[in-house]
PDB file of C-alpha atoms in Angstrom:
ATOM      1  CA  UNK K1253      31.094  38.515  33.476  1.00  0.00           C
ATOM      2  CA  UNK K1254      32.723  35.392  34.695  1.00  0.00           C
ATOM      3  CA  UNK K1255      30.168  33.141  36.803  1.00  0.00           C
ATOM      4  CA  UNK K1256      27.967  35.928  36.638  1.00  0.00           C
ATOM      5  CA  UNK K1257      24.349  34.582  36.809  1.00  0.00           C
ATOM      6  CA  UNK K1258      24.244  35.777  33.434  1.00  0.00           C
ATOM      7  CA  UNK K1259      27.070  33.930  32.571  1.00  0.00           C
ATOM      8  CA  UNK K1260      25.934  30.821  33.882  1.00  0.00           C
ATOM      9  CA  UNK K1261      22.568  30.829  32.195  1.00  0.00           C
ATOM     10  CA  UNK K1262      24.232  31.897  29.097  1.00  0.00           C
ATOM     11  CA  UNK K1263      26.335  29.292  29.032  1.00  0.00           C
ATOM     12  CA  UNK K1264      23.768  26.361  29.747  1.00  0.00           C
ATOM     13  CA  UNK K1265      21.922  28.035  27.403  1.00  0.00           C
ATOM     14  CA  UNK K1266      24.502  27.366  24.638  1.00  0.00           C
ATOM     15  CA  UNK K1267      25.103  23.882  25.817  1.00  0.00           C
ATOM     16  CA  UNK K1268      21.540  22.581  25.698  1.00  0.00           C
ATOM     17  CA  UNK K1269      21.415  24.037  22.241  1.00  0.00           C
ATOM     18  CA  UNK K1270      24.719  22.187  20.820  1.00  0.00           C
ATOM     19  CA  UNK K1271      23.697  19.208  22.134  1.00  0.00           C
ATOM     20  CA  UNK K1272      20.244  19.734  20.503  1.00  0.00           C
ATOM     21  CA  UNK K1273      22.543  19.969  17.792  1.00  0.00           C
ATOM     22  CA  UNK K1274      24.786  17.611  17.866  1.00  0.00           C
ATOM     23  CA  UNK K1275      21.152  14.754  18.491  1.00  0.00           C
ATOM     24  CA  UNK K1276      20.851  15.683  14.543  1.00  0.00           C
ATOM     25  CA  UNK K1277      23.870  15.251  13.425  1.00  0.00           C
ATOM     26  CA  UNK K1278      24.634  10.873  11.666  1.00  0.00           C
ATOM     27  CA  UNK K1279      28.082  12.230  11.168  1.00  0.00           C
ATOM     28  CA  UNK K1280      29.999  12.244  14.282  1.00  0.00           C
ATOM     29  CA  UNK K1281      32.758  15.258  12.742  1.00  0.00           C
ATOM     30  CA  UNK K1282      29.855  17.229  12.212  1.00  0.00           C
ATOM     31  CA  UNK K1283      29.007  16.941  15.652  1.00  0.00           C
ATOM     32  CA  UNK K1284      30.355  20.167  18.381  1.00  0.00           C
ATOM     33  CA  UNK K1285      31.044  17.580  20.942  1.00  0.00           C
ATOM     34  CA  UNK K1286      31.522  19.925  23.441  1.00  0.00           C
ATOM     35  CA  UNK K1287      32.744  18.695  27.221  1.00  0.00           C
ATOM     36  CA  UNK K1288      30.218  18.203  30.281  1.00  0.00           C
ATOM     37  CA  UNK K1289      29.122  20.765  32.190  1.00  0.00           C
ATOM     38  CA  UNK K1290      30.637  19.501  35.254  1.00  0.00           C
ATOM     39  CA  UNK K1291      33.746  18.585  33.912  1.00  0.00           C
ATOM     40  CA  UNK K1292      33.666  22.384  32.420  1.00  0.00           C
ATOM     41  CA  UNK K1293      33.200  23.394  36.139  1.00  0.00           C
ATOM     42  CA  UNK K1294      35.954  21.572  37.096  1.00  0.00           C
ATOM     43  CA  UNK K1295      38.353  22.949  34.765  1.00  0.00           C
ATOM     44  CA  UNK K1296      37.487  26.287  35.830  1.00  0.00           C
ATOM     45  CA  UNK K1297      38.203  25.655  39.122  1.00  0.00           C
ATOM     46  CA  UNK K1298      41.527  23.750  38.736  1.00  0.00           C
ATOM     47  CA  UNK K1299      43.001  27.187  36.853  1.00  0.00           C
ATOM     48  CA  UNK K1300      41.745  28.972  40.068  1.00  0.00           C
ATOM     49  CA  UNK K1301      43.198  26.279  42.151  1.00  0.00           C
ATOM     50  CA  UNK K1302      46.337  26.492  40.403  1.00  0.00           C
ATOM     51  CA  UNK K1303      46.249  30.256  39.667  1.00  0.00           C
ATOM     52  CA  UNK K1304      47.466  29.290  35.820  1.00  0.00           C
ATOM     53  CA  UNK K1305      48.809  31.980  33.704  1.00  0.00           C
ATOM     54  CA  UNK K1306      49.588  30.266  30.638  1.00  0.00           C
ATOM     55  CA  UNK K1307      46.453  28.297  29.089  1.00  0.00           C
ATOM     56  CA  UNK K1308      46.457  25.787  26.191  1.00  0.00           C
ATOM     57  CA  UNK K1309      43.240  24.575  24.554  1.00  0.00           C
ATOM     58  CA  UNK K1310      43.282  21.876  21.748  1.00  0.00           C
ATOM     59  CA  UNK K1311      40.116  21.699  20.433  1.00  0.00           C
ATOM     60  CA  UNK K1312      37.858  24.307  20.726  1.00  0.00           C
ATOM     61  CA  UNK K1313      34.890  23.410  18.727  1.00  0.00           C
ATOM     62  CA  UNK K1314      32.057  25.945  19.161  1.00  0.00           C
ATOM     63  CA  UNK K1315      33.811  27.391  22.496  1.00  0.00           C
ATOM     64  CA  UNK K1316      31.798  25.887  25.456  1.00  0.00           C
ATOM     65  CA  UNK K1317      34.850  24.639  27.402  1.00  0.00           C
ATOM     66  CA  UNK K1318      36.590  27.941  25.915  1.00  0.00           C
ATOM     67  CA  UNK K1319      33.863  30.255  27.941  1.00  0.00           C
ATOM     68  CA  UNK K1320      34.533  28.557  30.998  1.00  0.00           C
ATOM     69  CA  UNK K1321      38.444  28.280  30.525  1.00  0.00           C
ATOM     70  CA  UNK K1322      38.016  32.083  29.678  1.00  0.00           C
ATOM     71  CA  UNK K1323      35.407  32.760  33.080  1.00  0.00           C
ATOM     72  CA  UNK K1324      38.239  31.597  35.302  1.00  0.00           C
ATOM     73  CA  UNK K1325      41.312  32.861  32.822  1.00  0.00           C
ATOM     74  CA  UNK K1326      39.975  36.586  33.965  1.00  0.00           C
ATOM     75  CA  UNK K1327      39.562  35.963  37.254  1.00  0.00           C
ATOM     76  CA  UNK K1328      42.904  34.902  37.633  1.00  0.00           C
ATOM     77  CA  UNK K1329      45.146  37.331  35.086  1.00  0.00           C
ATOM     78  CA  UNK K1330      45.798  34.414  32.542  1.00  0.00           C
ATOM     79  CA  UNK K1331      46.072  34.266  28.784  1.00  0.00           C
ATOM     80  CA  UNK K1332      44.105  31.430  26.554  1.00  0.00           C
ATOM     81  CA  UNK K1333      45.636  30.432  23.263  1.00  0.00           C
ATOM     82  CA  UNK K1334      42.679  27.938  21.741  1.00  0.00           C
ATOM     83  CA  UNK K1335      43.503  25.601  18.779  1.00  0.00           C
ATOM     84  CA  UNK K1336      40.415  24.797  16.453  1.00  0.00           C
ATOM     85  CA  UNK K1337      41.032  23.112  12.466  1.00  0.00           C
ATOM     86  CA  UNK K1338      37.459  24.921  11.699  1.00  0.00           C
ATOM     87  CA  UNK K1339      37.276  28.530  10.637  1.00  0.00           C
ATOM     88  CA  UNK K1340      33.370  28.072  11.566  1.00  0.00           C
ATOM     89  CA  UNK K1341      33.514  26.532  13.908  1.00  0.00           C
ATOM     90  CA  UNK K1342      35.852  29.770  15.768  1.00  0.00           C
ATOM     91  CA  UNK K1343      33.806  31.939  14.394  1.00  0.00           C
ATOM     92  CA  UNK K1344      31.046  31.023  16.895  1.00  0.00           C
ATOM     93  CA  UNK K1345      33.390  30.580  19.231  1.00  0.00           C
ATOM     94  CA  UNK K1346      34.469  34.244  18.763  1.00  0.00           C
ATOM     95  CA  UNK K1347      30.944  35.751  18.979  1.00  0.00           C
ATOM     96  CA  UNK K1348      30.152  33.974  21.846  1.00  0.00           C
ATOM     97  CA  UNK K1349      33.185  34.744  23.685  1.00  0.00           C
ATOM     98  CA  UNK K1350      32.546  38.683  22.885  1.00  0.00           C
ATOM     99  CA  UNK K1351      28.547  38.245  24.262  1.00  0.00           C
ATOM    100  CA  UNK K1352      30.231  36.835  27.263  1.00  0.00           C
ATOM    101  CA  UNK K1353      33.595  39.910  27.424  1.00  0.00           C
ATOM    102  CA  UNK K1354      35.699  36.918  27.987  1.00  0.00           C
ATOM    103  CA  UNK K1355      37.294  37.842  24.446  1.00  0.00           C
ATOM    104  CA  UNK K1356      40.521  39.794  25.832  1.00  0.00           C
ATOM    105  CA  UNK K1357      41.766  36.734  27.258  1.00  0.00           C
ATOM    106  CA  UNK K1358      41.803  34.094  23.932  1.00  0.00           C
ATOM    107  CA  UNK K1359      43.795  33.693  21.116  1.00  0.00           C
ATOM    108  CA  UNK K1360      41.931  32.199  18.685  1.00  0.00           C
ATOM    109  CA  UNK K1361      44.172  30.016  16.339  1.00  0.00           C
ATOM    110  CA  UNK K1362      42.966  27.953  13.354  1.00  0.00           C
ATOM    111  CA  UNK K1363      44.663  25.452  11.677  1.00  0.00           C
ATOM    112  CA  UNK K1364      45.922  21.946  12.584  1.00  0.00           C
ATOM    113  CA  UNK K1365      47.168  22.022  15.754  1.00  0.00           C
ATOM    114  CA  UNK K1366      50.638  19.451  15.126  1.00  0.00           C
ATOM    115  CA  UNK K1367      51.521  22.957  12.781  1.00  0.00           C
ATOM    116  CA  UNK K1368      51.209  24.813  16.514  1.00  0.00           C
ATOM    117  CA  UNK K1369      52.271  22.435  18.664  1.00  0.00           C
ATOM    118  CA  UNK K1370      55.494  21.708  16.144  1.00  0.00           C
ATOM    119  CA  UNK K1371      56.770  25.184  16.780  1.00  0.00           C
ATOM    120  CA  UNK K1372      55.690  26.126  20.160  1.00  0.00           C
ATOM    121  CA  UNK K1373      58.538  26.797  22.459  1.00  0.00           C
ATOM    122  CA  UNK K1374      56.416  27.981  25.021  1.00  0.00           C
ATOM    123  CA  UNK K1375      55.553  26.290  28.346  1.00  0.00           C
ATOM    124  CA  UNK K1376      51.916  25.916  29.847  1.00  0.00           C
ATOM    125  CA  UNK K1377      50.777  25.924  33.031  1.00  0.00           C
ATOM    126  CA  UNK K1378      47.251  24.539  31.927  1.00  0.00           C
ATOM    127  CA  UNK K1379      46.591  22.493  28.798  1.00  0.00           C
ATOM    128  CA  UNK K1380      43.132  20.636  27.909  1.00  0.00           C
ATOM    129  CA  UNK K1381      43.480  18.711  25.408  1.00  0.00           C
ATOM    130  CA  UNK K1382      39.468  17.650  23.335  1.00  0.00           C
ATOM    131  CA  UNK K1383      40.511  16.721  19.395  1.00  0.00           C
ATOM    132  CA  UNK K1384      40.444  14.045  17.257  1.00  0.00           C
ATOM    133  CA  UNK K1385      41.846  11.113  19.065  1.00  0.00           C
ATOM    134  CA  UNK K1386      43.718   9.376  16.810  1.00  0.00           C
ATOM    135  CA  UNK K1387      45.900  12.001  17.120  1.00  0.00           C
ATOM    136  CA  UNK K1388      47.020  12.426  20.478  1.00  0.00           C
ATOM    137  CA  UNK K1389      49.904   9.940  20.772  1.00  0.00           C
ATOM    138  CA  UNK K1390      51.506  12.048  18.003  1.00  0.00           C
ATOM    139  CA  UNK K1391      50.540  15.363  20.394  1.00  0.00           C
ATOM    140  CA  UNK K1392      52.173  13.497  23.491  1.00  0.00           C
ATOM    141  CA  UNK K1393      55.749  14.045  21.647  1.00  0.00           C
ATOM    142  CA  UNK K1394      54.967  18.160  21.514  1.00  0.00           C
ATOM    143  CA  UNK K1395      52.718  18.166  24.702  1.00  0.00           C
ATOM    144  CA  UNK K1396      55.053  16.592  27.243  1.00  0.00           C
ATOM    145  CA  UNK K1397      57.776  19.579  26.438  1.00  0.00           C
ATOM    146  CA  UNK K1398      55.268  22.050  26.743  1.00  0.00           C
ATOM    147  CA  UNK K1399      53.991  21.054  30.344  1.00  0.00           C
ATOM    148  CA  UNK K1400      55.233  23.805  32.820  1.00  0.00           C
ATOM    149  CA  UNK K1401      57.588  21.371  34.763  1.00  0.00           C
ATOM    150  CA  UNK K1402      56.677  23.615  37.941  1.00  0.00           C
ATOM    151  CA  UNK K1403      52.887  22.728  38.701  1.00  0.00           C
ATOM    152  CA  UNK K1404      51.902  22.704  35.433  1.00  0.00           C
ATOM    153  CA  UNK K1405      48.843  20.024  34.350  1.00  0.00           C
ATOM    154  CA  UNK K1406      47.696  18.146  31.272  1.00  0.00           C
ATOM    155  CA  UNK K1407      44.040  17.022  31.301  1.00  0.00           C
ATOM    156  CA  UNK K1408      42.232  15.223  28.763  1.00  0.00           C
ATOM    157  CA  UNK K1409      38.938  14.514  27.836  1.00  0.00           C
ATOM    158  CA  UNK K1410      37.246  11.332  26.964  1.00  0.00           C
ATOM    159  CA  UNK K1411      38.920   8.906  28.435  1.00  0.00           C
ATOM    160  CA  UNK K1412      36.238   6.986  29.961  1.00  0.00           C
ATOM    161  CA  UNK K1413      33.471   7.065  27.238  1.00  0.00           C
ATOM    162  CA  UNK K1414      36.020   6.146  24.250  1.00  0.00           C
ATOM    163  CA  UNK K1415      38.503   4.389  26.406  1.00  0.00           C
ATOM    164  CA  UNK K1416      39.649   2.058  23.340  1.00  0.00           C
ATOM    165  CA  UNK K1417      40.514   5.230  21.169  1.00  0.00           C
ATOM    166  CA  UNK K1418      42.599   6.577  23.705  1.00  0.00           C
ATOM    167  CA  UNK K1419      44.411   3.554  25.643  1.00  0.00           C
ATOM    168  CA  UNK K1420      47.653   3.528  23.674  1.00  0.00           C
ATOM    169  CA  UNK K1421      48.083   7.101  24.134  1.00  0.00           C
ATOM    170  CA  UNK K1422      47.504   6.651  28.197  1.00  0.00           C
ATOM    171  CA  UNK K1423      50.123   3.852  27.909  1.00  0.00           C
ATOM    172  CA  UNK K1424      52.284   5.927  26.292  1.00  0.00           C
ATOM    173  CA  UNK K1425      51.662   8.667  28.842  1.00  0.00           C
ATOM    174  CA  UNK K1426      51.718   6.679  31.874  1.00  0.00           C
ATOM    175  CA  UNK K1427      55.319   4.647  30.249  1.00  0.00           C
ATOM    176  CA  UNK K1428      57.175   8.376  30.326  1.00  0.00           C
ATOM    177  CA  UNK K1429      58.496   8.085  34.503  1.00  0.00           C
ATOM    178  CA  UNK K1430      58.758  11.821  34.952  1.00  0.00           C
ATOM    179  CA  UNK K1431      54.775  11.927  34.615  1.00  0.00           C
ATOM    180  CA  UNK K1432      52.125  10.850  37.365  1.00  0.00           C
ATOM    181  CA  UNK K1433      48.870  10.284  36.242  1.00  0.00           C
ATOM    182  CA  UNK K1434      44.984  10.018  37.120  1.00  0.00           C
ATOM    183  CA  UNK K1435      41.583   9.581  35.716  1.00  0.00           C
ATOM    184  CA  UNK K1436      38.209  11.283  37.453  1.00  0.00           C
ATOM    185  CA  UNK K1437      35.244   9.630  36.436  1.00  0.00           C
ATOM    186  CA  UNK K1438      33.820  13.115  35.734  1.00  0.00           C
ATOM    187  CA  UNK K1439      31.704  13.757  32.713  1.00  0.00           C
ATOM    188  CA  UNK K1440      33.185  11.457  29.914  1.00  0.00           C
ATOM    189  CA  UNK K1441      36.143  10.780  32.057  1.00  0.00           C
ATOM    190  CA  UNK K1442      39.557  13.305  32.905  1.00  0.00           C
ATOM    191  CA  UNK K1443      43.069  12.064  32.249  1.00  0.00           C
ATOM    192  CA  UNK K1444      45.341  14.128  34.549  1.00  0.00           C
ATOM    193  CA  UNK K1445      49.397  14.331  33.910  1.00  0.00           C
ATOM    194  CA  UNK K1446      51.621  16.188  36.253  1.00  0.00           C
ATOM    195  CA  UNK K1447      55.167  16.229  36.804  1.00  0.00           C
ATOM    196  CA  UNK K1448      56.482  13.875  39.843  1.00  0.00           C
ATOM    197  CA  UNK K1449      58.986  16.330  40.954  1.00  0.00           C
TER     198      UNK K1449
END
């Protein structure tokens, strides 16, 4: 069903209702926080761009950037493994991924994601990373082996809108040579690390 009118409606659909949501919500955790549509959109496109095979999702709340991932994932033949701490919170993402059939392309995994990323051996060709912040200079030491060192990308969400939270981890990034990096002032702002060479 990827980019299927259907699809698309569906999945604006879902957005306007999380952030419905998330306008209710004092707590920011028990916010969805899900990414901007057009910084969704852009994701999908890059993994067409790139023709990715090997997808990496930290953070995959309720599953909006996950159905979009997904969309392009089956257009291209790729696999999605999506990290999310919140049984619930995949459980959505699940049923909304099988209303879509984008299901037989994710691998749902729950739990913290430094017990995944600790053990992975595995290299990506795509990883979007959209977790708990304080966090993400710790992933940097797991993510940077993980990179596919042939064309593979990093992208991050964020970094614009809480560009305190995340400005040691981009100087940690950006201090690592073998890395170039960007930001796109899409959405809440894209942090984009690829191999120089």
């Amino acid at each position: 069903m990827s980019l299927s009118p259907q699809f698309l409606h569906r999945v604006n659909e879902l957005y306007q209702n999380f952030i419905k949501f998330d306008a209710t919500q004092c707590d920011r955790l028990n916010r969805y926080r899900n990414i901007e549509p057009e910084s969704a959109q852009y994701l999908a496109m890059q993994i067409r761009i790139q023709q990715s095979k090997n997808i990496l999702e930290i953070g995959t709340s309720t599953g909006y950037s996950t159905l979009w991932l997904a969309g392009a994932a089956q257009n291209v033949g790729a696999k999605i493994t999506t990290l999310e701490i919140d049984p619930k919170r995949t459980m959505q993402a699940q049923q909304y991924a099988q209303e879509l059939a984008v299901d037989d392309v994710i691998d749902f995994w729950v739990g913290d994601a430094k017990d995944f990323l600790s053990v992975s051996n595995q290299y990506y060709d795509f990883i979007f990373l959209d977790a708990e912040r304080n966090n993400y200079i710790e992933y940097w030491g797991y993510l940077k082996k993980m990179i596919h060192p042939k064309g593979g990308v990093l992208i991050v969400d964020n970094v614009i809108s809480h560009a305190a939270e995340v400005k040691k981890f981009i100087e940690a990034v950006r201090q690592d040579q073998r890395f170039m990096t960007t930001i796109l002032a899409l959405g809440a702002g894209l942090f984009i690390v690829v191999y120089k060479d």
